[in-house]
Amino acid sequence: MSQLEKKAGLLRRTSSSKKPLKEKVVLMYDEIFAKEDPAKNNPRFWDELFLMKVNLEYLESKLESVDGEEVQRIQDNINSLFHHCVQALGEEHQIKVVNALQTLCALFRGVHQKNKSTSGFDIINMLMGFDKAEQRMKDLMERLDSLLCGDGSESLKSLCLKLLLCLVTVTDNISQNTILEYVMINSIFEAILQILSDVSSRGQHGYDAVVLLALLVNYRKYESVNPYIVKLSIVDDEPTLDGMGMVVHQALTEYNRQYKDKEEEHQGGFFSTLTSMVGSMFIADADEKLSVQTNEAILLALYEAVHLNRNFITVLAQSHPEMDIPTTPTTPTPTTPTTPLGTTPPSLDMMNNPELPLDPNLQTSNLLITFLKYASIVMQDTKDEHRLNSARLCLIILTCIAEDQYADAFLHDDNMNFRVNLHRMPMRHRKKAVDKNIPSRPLVCAVLDLMVEFIVTHMMKDFPMDLYLRCVQIIHKLLCYQKKCRIRLHYTWRELWSALINLLKFLLSNETTLLAKHNIFHLALLVVNLFNMFITYGDTFLPTSNSYDELYYEIVRMHQVFDNLYCMVLRVSTNTGQWKEAASKVTHALINVRAIVNHFNPKIESYAAVNHISQLSEEQVLEVVRSNYDTLTLKLQDGLDQFERYSEQPKEAAFFKELVRSISLNVRKNVSLNTLSQDILLKEFSTIS
């Protein structure tokens, strides 16, 4: 049987002389696509139609095949089909409701597929008639709202959400989908919130509800007042916000679990044995096999919640066990668990948590920890466009978090210590980190670890400048908070200083190549100003006086990098060219770093000469540093603890527009109503008359 015959629902030939028979529903579709009113000769036509199993393929292909003149001819029948679909949603007969929902989806998809270049108004006219569109869409949205909020079948609720996702994603650019104006006017925001606040419905429909909300929030968000943005920004109902957080947490946890499973499978195989024998020469190939498809839709939902709703920030830190993940029971070490304020002690499920199998403190997890682990995975490889977008969005989310005072408070809270096992990129020059060695620390340490890890692992030819700028700015915002609140964080600051110096070294080594694409002086300025923050205010937030001494030691030890940077920016700033002004800013920013180098280097050389030592130890250099602070003169630099707050519009608008387009295409591809098997649905409701 040909593909065309399959679409038409042709039945098997009864004999060689007879033509194949069409399904009754296909014959009824053909009547709709004829000029005459199908109910003219059969008053029960519409009742009968919705009792028939929908043939989605045939109906969609029929709509796609209709040309301009035929549209005019059959428009009344299409309008009538749409109208009767909406009416059928109010029927008590559940099979009619199922078939009406599926038919509506076929209508939306088929009409848009055929008329991609047609204006939204013409599509509205073809579907429901422009003069009646407002009432038709009002009725549709009210009935969908009623089905979503009612006590009816969970399958029907799932089908309603699938229809809404289908409607939202029928156009590549969501903001060009004119029908969504009616979804703005007739809001289903409260229905989405109800799904998220109820434990049972959230478990079954939470993911679709959160993705739907994220997409609706992005409809013409820069062009007009979007009611979904307004409403999301003022939600303060705790169960609803918690529910949204749980859905995002579960999706990210599942991603992390899949990645971990692949990693363990990979490490336990023959390839791992071979690699350990011959070295790490195949690490790049190994990495490719660990790729798991990213989930930008759920990340977008997290971003919108964090960015728009300050109340959601509290959800990030709320502790709870991992969900719906089969585990192998382990025998926990009987110790007192760390219980952050306002949270409950870990449950038995949490004690068997696969995320932290080596943690003797039996701590709980939270959304922020899960998100940081997710970010540590997707930020490893940014060569793929989806992973690059995910990495950028992760850093934007972290930027919003780093700017929020409440978020900063719990990030730095000494009473909220966690072991966060971030994923680290395999590299030839370093050993794989041992999970057992991860200390229990405030969550800000994990954020800083993630930033350092990115800085160290992405110095490459195809340099991700945008991501580096975001990383350095996040570090700066965290330092500003520490300086403001005089928080002395016990962190391995030397790793950060070393990473930043190596980054400057990389910029110097690849000046010509990088300048062809990027303004490297802006990044260099941000890095130098991080050092200026430590030099000027380090005594207020570094944990001990020894840490401050070590800062000077690192600057003096790596003075050649700063000297070379100064020579480079001086050369560029004294010549005419596009980078003259940018380079001169770096020249000025280096004043204190150069003062430290020029002050301590002669003292160290003199100490070595007097004591007849060819090479000083670290402790000897530190001794020279400590005894010569008094004669060091530094200049106070203004604005080091100031930063520009994040604003989506206009800087990020283009990124989000393309991201939402990509997500919309992916959702459209994956949201097939056939995922809810028609046979299963019809069987569920077959006993209902």
mmCIF file of C-alpha atoms in Angstrom, residues 398-667:
data_model
loop_
_atom_site.group_PDB
_atom_site.id
_atom_site.type_symbol
_atom_site.label_atom_id
_atom_site.label_comp_id
_atom_site.label_asym_id
_atom_site.label_seq_id
_atom_site.Cartn_x
_atom_site.Cartn_y
_atom_site.Cartn_z
ATOM 1 C CA LEU A 398 24.073 32.838 37.640
ATOM 2 C CA THR A 399 24.444 36.549 36.864
ATOM 3 C CA CYS A 400 20.871 37.184 38.073
ATOM 4 C CA ILE A 401 21.537 35.093 41.197
ATOM 5 C CA ALA A 402 24.840 36.878 41.949
ATOM 6 C CA GLU A 403 23.060 40.258 41.817
ATOM 7 C CA ASP A 404 20.276 39.267 44.206
ATOM 8 C CA GLN A 405 20.885 40.203 47.854
ATOM 9 C CA TYR A 406 18.844 37.312 49.263
ATOM 10 C CA ALA A 407 20.570 34.819 46.961
ATOM 11 C CA ASP A 408 23.967 36.196 47.990
ATOM 12 C CA ALA A 409 22.985 35.819 51.642
ATOM 13 C CA PHE A 410 22.265 32.087 51.363
ATOM 14 C CA LEU A 411 25.201 31.508 48.993
ATOM 15 C CA HIS A 412 27.534 32.820 51.688
ATOM 16 C CA ASP A 413 25.694 31.380 54.709
ATOM 17 C CA ASP A 414 28.099 29.395 56.902
ATOM 18 C CA ASN A 415 25.151 27.384 58.228
ATOM 19 C CA MET A 416 24.357 26.080 54.733
ATOM 20 C CA ASN A 417 27.368 23.953 53.854
ATOM 21 C CA PHE A 418 27.224 21.404 51.044
ATOM 22 C CA ARG A 419 29.531 19.118 49.129
ATOM 23 C CA VAL A 420 28.890 19.918 45.482
ATOM 24 C CA ASN A 421 30.386 17.386 43.117
ATOM 25 C CA LEU A 422 30.876 19.428 39.943
ATOM 26 C CA HIS A 423 31.829 17.622 36.738
ATOM 27 C CA ARG A 424 35.307 18.468 35.508
ATOM 28 C CA MET A 425 36.530 18.231 31.945
ATOM 29 C CA PRO A 426 39.140 15.487 31.414
ATOM 30 C CA MET A 427 42.493 17.180 30.721
ATOM 31 C CA ARG A 428 45.884 15.621 30.050
ATOM 32 C CA HIS A 429 47.808 17.751 32.524
ATOM 33 C CA ARG A 430 45.674 17.084 35.609
ATOM 34 C CA LYS A 431 44.394 14.082 37.475
ATOM 35 C CA LYS A 432 40.710 13.333 37.834
ATOM 36 C CA ALA A 433 39.328 14.858 41.034
ATOM 37 C CA VAL A 434 38.415 12.423 43.786
ATOM 38 C CA ASP A 435 34.869 13.063 44.991
ATOM 39 C CA LYS A 436 35.713 12.121 48.578
ATOM 40 C CA ASN A 437 38.070 15.094 48.859
ATOM 41 C CA ILE A 438 35.362 17.696 48.244
ATOM 42 C CA PRO A 439 34.923 19.710 51.456
ATOM 43 C CA SER A 440 31.573 20.851 52.827
ATOM 44 C CA ARG A 441 31.408 24.604 52.158
ATOM 45 C CA PRO A 442 28.986 27.492 51.542
ATOM 46 C CA LEU A 443 27.437 27.283 48.073
ATOM 47 C CA VAL A 444 29.305 30.347 46.791
ATOM 48 C CA CYS A 445 32.451 28.182 46.768
ATOM 49 C CA ALA A 446 30.822 25.857 44.218
ATOM 50 C CA VAL A 447 29.890 28.871 42.056
ATOM 51 C CA LEU A 448 33.494 30.120 42.184
ATOM 52 C CA ASP A 449 34.775 26.591 41.445
ATOM 53 C CA LEU A 450 32.534 26.481 38.368
ATOM 54 C CA MET A 451 33.857 29.845 37.150
ATOM 55 C CA VAL A 452 37.488 28.809 37.717
ATOM 56 C CA GLU A 453 36.882 25.498 35.963
ATOM 57 C CA PHE A 454 35.477 27.272 32.911
ATOM 58 C CA ILE A 455 38.334 29.796 32.785
ATOM 59 C CA VAL A 456 40.963 27.053 32.948
ATOM 60 C CA THR A 457 39.395 24.735 30.359
ATOM 61 C CA HIS A 458 38.304 27.008 27.483
ATOM 62 C CA MET A 459 41.462 28.826 26.417
ATOM 63 C CA MET A 460 41.279 27.670 22.815
ATOM 64 C CA LYS A 461 41.466 28.905 19.239
ATOM 65 C CA ASP A 462 37.695 29.346 18.930
ATOM 66 C CA PHE A 463 37.669 31.560 22.021
ATOM 67 C CA PRO A 464 34.216 31.936 23.695
ATOM 68 C CA MET A 465 34.711 35.608 24.591
ATOM 69 C CA ASP A 466 31.090 36.210 25.607
ATOM 70 C CA LEU A 467 31.182 33.355 28.140
ATOM 71 C CA TYR A 468 34.500 34.525 29.588
ATOM 72 C CA LEU A 469 33.165 38.040 30.097
ATOM 73 C CA ARG A 470 30.133 36.657 31.920
ATOM 74 C CA CYS A 471 32.304 34.410 34.114
ATOM 75 C CA VAL A 472 34.575 37.242 35.210
ATOM 76 C CA GLN A 473 31.591 39.541 35.852
ATOM 77 C CA ILE A 474 29.907 36.900 38.057
ATOM 78 C CA ILE A 475 33.111 36.607 40.124
ATOM 79 C CA HIS A 476 33.240 40.399 40.418
ATOM 80 C CA LYS A 477 29.632 40.624 41.645
ATOM 81 C CA LEU A 478 30.267 37.993 44.305
ATOM 82 C CA LEU A 479 33.399 39.861 45.465
ATOM 83 C CA CYS A 480 31.393 43.103 45.668
ATOM 84 C CA TYR A 481 28.932 41.407 48.017
ATOM 85 C CA GLN A 482 31.743 39.970 50.146
ATOM 86 C CA LYS A 483 33.409 43.371 50.373
ATOM 87 C CA LYS A 484 30.123 45.113 51.204
ATOM 88 C CA CYS A 485 29.184 42.619 53.954
ATOM 89 C CA ARG A 486 32.785 41.963 55.078
ATOM 90 C CA ILE A 487 32.417 38.221 54.566
ATOM 91 C CA ARG A 488 35.707 36.388 54.996
ATOM 92 C CA LEU A 489 35.203 33.378 52.776
ATOM 93 C CA HIS A 490 37.495 30.411 53.343
ATOM 94 C CA TYR A 491 38.173 29.637 49.718
ATOM 95 C CA THR A 492 41.254 28.515 47.771
ATOM 96 C CA TRP A 493 41.732 31.984 46.301
ATOM 97 C CA ARG A 494 45.098 30.998 44.837
ATOM 98 C CA GLU A 495 43.345 28.770 42.288
ATOM 99 C CA LEU A 496 41.311 31.754 41.120
ATOM 100 C CA TRP A 497 44.358 34.051 40.941
ATOM 101 C CA SER A 498 46.309 31.411 39.027
ATOM 102 C CA ALA A 499 43.444 30.896 36.562
ATOM 103 C CA LEU A 500 43.123 34.651 35.948
ATOM 104 C CA ILE A 501 46.876 35.095 35.399
ATOM 105 C CA ASN A 502 46.919 32.177 32.971
ATOM 106 C CA LEU A 503 44.007 33.783 31.131
ATOM 107 C CA LEU A 504 45.998 37.020 30.732
ATOM 108 C CA LYS A 505 48.951 34.934 29.544
ATOM 109 C CA PHE A 506 46.717 33.287 26.929
ATOM 110 C CA LEU A 507 45.416 36.663 25.693
ATOM 111 C CA LEU A 508 49.006 37.892 25.294
ATOM 112 C CA SER A 509 50.154 34.757 23.463
ATOM 113 C CA ASN A 510 47.249 34.944 21.002
ATOM 114 C CA GLU A 511 46.945 38.718 20.650
ATOM 115 C CA THR A 512 46.908 38.860 16.837
ATOM 116 C CA THR A 513 44.480 35.971 16.325
ATOM 117 C CA LEU A 514 42.061 37.095 19.030
ATOM 118 C CA LEU A 515 42.079 40.800 18.079
ATOM 119 C CA ALA A 516 40.766 39.871 14.639
ATOM 120 C CA LYS A 517 37.497 38.799 16.325
ATOM 121 C CA HIS A 518 37.368 40.237 19.839
ATOM 122 C CA ASN A 519 38.111 43.241 22.014
ATOM 123 C CA ILE A 520 40.537 41.435 24.315
ATOM 124 C CA PHE A 521 41.275 44.668 26.192
ATOM 125 C CA HIS A 522 37.810 44.711 27.743
ATOM 126 C CA LEU A 523 38.322 41.211 29.163
ATOM 127 C CA ALA A 524 41.864 42.084 30.275
ATOM 128 C CA LEU A 525 40.507 45.177 32.053
ATOM 129 C CA LEU A 526 37.911 43.113 33.928
ATOM 130 C CA VAL A 527 40.588 40.604 34.999
ATOM 131 C CA VAL A 528 43.036 43.308 36.133
ATOM 132 C CA ASN A 529 40.255 45.015 38.075
ATOM 133 C CA LEU A 530 39.531 41.748 39.889
ATOM 134 C CA PHE A 531 43.133 41.892 41.116
ATOM 135 C CA ASN A 532 42.583 45.551 42.011
ATOM 136 C CA MET A 533 39.556 44.493 44.091
ATOM 137 C CA PHE A 534 41.747 42.050 46.026
ATOM 138 C CA ILE A 535 44.584 44.584 46.390
ATOM 139 C CA THR A 536 42.345 47.482 47.501
ATOM 140 C CA TYR A 537 39.705 45.699 49.581
ATOM 141 C CA GLY A 538 41.168 42.227 50.187
ATOM 142 C CA ASP A 539 41.847 43.029 53.828
ATOM 143 C CA THR A 540 38.047 43.255 54.345
ATOM 144 C CA PHE A 541 37.058 39.912 52.795
ATOM 145 C CA LEU A 542 40.080 37.611 52.483
ATOM 146 C CA PRO A 543 39.966 34.995 55.289
ATOM 147 C CA THR A 544 43.362 35.737 56.885
ATOM 148 C CA SER A 545 46.291 38.124 56.637
ATOM 149 C CA ASN A 546 48.237 35.195 55.152
ATOM 150 C CA SER A 547 45.794 35.163 52.208
ATOM 151 C CA TYR A 548 46.609 38.809 51.539
ATOM 152 C CA ASP A 549 50.328 38.002 51.661
ATOM 153 C CA GLU A 550 49.787 35.130 49.213
ATOM 154 C CA LEU A 551 48.034 37.522 46.802
ATOM 155 C CA TYR A 552 51.162 39.695 46.695
ATOM 156 C CA TYR A 553 53.339 36.612 46.371
ATOM 157 C CA GLU A 554 51.377 35.454 43.281
ATOM 158 C CA ILE A 555 51.539 38.900 41.681
ATOM 159 C CA VAL A 556 55.299 39.134 42.250
ATOM 160 C CA ARG A 557 55.916 35.499 41.231
ATOM 161 C CA MET A 558 54.033 35.997 37.939
ATOM 162 C CA HIS A 559 55.231 39.565 37.386
ATOM 163 C CA GLN A 560 56.434 38.740 33.883
ATOM 164 C CA VAL A 561 52.813 38.280 32.706
ATOM 165 C CA PHE A 562 51.811 41.694 34.089
ATOM 166 C CA ASP A 563 54.972 43.287 32.632
ATOM 167 C CA ASN A 564 54.205 41.832 29.212
ATOM 168 C CA LEU A 565 50.581 42.948 29.447
ATOM 169 C CA TYR A 566 51.698 46.472 30.300
ATOM 170 C CA CYS A 567 54.102 46.575 27.345
ATOM 171 C CA MET A 568 51.366 45.352 25.003
ATOM 172 C CA VAL A 569 48.671 47.817 26.129
ATOM 173 C CA LEU A 570 51.196 50.660 26.196
ATOM 174 C CA ARG A 571 52.191 49.869 22.607
ATOM 175 C CA VAL A 572 48.561 49.761 21.435
ATOM 176 C CA SER A 573 47.480 52.856 23.402
ATOM 177 C CA THR A 574 50.319 55.023 22.031
ATOM 178 C CA ASN A 575 49.409 54.199 18.419
ATOM 179 C CA THR A 576 46.318 55.321 16.550
ATOM 180 C CA GLY A 577 43.838 52.514 15.983
ATOM 181 C CA GLN A 578 40.459 51.150 17.044
ATOM 182 C CA TRP A 579 41.804 49.699 20.313
ATOM 183 C CA LYS A 580 43.664 52.841 21.501
ATOM 184 C CA GLU A 581 41.089 53.878 24.133
ATOM 185 C CA ALA A 582 40.374 50.311 25.334
ATOM 186 C CA ALA A 583 44.109 49.609 25.767
ATOM 187 C CA SER A 584 44.723 52.873 27.647
ATOM 188 C CA LYS A 585 42.099 51.852 30.252
ATOM 189 C CA VAL A 586 44.102 48.692 30.957
ATOM 190 C CA THR A 587 47.301 50.763 31.225
ATOM 191 C CA HIS A 588 45.685 52.892 33.925
ATOM 192 C CA ALA A 589 44.206 49.838 35.721
ATOM 193 C CA LEU A 590 47.692 48.267 36.014
ATOM 194 C CA ILE A 591 49.085 51.111 38.169
ATOM 195 C CA ASN A 592 48.825 49.291 41.509
ATOM 196 C CA VAL A 593 49.887 45.898 40.165
ATOM 197 C CA ARG A 594 52.996 47.512 38.686
ATOM 198 C CA ALA A 595 53.632 49.414 41.937
ATOM 199 C CA ILE A 596 53.614 46.097 43.843
ATOM 200 C CA VAL A 597 55.979 44.439 41.351
ATOM 201 C CA ASN A 598 58.353 47.437 41.235
ATOM 202 C CA HIS A 599 58.329 47.782 45.022
ATOM 203 C CA PHE A 600 58.887 44.161 46.048
ATOM 204 C CA ASN A 601 61.125 42.810 43.271
ATOM 205 C CA PRO A 602 64.210 44.884 44.274
ATOM 206 C CA LYS A 603 63.591 43.977 47.955
ATOM 207 C CA ILE A 604 63.482 40.265 47.100
ATOM 208 C CA GLU A 605 66.636 40.502 44.959
ATOM 209 C CA SER A 606 68.412 42.394 47.744
ATOM 210 C CA TYR A 607 67.356 39.796 50.345
ATOM 211 C CA ALA A 608 68.676 36.993 48.114
ATOM 212 C CA ALA A 609 71.994 38.785 47.578
ATOM 213 C CA VAL A 610 72.550 39.605 51.259
ATOM 214 C CA ASN A 611 71.749 36.029 52.311
ATOM 215 C CA HIS A 612 73.630 34.453 49.365
ATOM 216 C CA ILE A 613 70.551 32.513 48.203
ATOM 217 C CA SER A 614 70.184 31.808 44.492
ATOM 218 C CA GLN A 615 66.504 30.826 44.661
ATOM 219 C CA LEU A 616 64.208 31.894 47.492
ATOM 220 C CA SER A 617 61.536 29.630 48.911
ATOM 221 C CA GLU A 618 57.908 30.757 49.067
ATOM 222 C CA GLU A 619 58.178 31.360 52.823
ATOM 223 C CA GLN A 620 61.272 33.542 52.358
ATOM 224 C CA VAL A 621 59.513 35.651 49.712
ATOM 225 C CA LEU A 622 56.462 35.983 51.981
ATOM 226 C CA GLU A 623 58.768 37.161 54.778
ATOM 227 C CA VAL A 624 60.121 39.922 52.510
ATOM 228 C CA VAL A 625 56.552 40.891 51.532
ATOM 229 C CA ARG A 626 55.347 41.075 55.157
ATOM 230 C CA SER A 627 58.274 43.230 56.267
ATOM 231 C CA ASN A 628 57.951 45.776 53.429
ATOM 232 C CA TYR A 629 54.249 46.694 53.360
ATOM 233 C CA ASP A 630 54.878 49.954 55.229
ATOM 234 C CA THR A 631 56.880 51.542 52.432
ATOM 235 C CA LEU A 632 54.475 50.508 49.643
ATOM 236 C CA THR A 633 52.400 53.322 48.116
ATOM 237 C CA LEU A 634 49.189 52.448 46.268
ATOM 238 C CA LYS A 635 46.614 54.646 44.549
ATOM 239 C CA LEU A 636 42.930 54.396 45.483
ATOM 240 C CA GLN A 637 40.956 53.520 42.367
ATOM 241 C CA ASP A 638 37.295 54.517 42.141
ATOM 242 C CA GLY A 639 34.401 52.284 41.122
ATOM 243 C CA LEU A 640 36.055 48.933 41.725
ATOM 244 C CA ASP A 641 33.085 47.739 43.796
ATOM 245 C CA GLN A 642 30.480 49.015 41.317
ATOM 246 C CA PHE A 643 28.912 47.033 38.502
ATOM 247 C CA GLU A 644 26.282 47.393 35.820
ATOM 248 C CA ARG A 645 23.177 45.422 36.735
ATOM 249 C CA TYR A 646 21.859 42.780 34.339
ATOM 250 C CA SER A 647 19.235 43.933 31.859
ATOM 251 C CA GLU A 648 17.707 41.610 29.276
ATOM 252 C CA GLN A 649 16.611 44.403 26.971
ATOM 253 C CA PRO A 650 18.332 45.441 24.725
ATOM 254 C CA LYS A 651 21.622 43.523 25.154
ATOM 255 C CA GLU A 652 20.222 39.998 25.398
ATOM 256 C CA ALA A 653 17.096 40.400 23.251
ATOM 257 C CA ALA A 654 18.620 38.888 20.089
ATOM 258 C CA PHE A 655 19.947 35.887 22.024
ATOM 259 C CA PHE A 656 16.580 35.125 23.617
ATOM 260 C CA LYS A 657 14.732 35.586 20.344
ATOM 261 C CA GLU A 658 16.896 32.913 18.671
ATOM 262 C CA LEU A 659 16.833 30.683 21.753
ATOM 263 C CA VAL A 660 13.023 30.728 21.904
ATOM 264 C CA ARG A 661 12.879 29.990 18.167
ATOM 265 C CA SER A 662 15.140 26.964 18.676
ATOM 266 C CA ILE A 663 13.095 25.755 21.669
ATOM 267 C CA SER A 664 9.831 26.247 19.771
ATOM 268 C CA LEU A 665 11.071 24.145 16.845
ATOM 269 C CA ASN A 666 12.208 21.413 19.223
ATOM 270 C CA VAL A 667 8.925 21.393 21.169
#
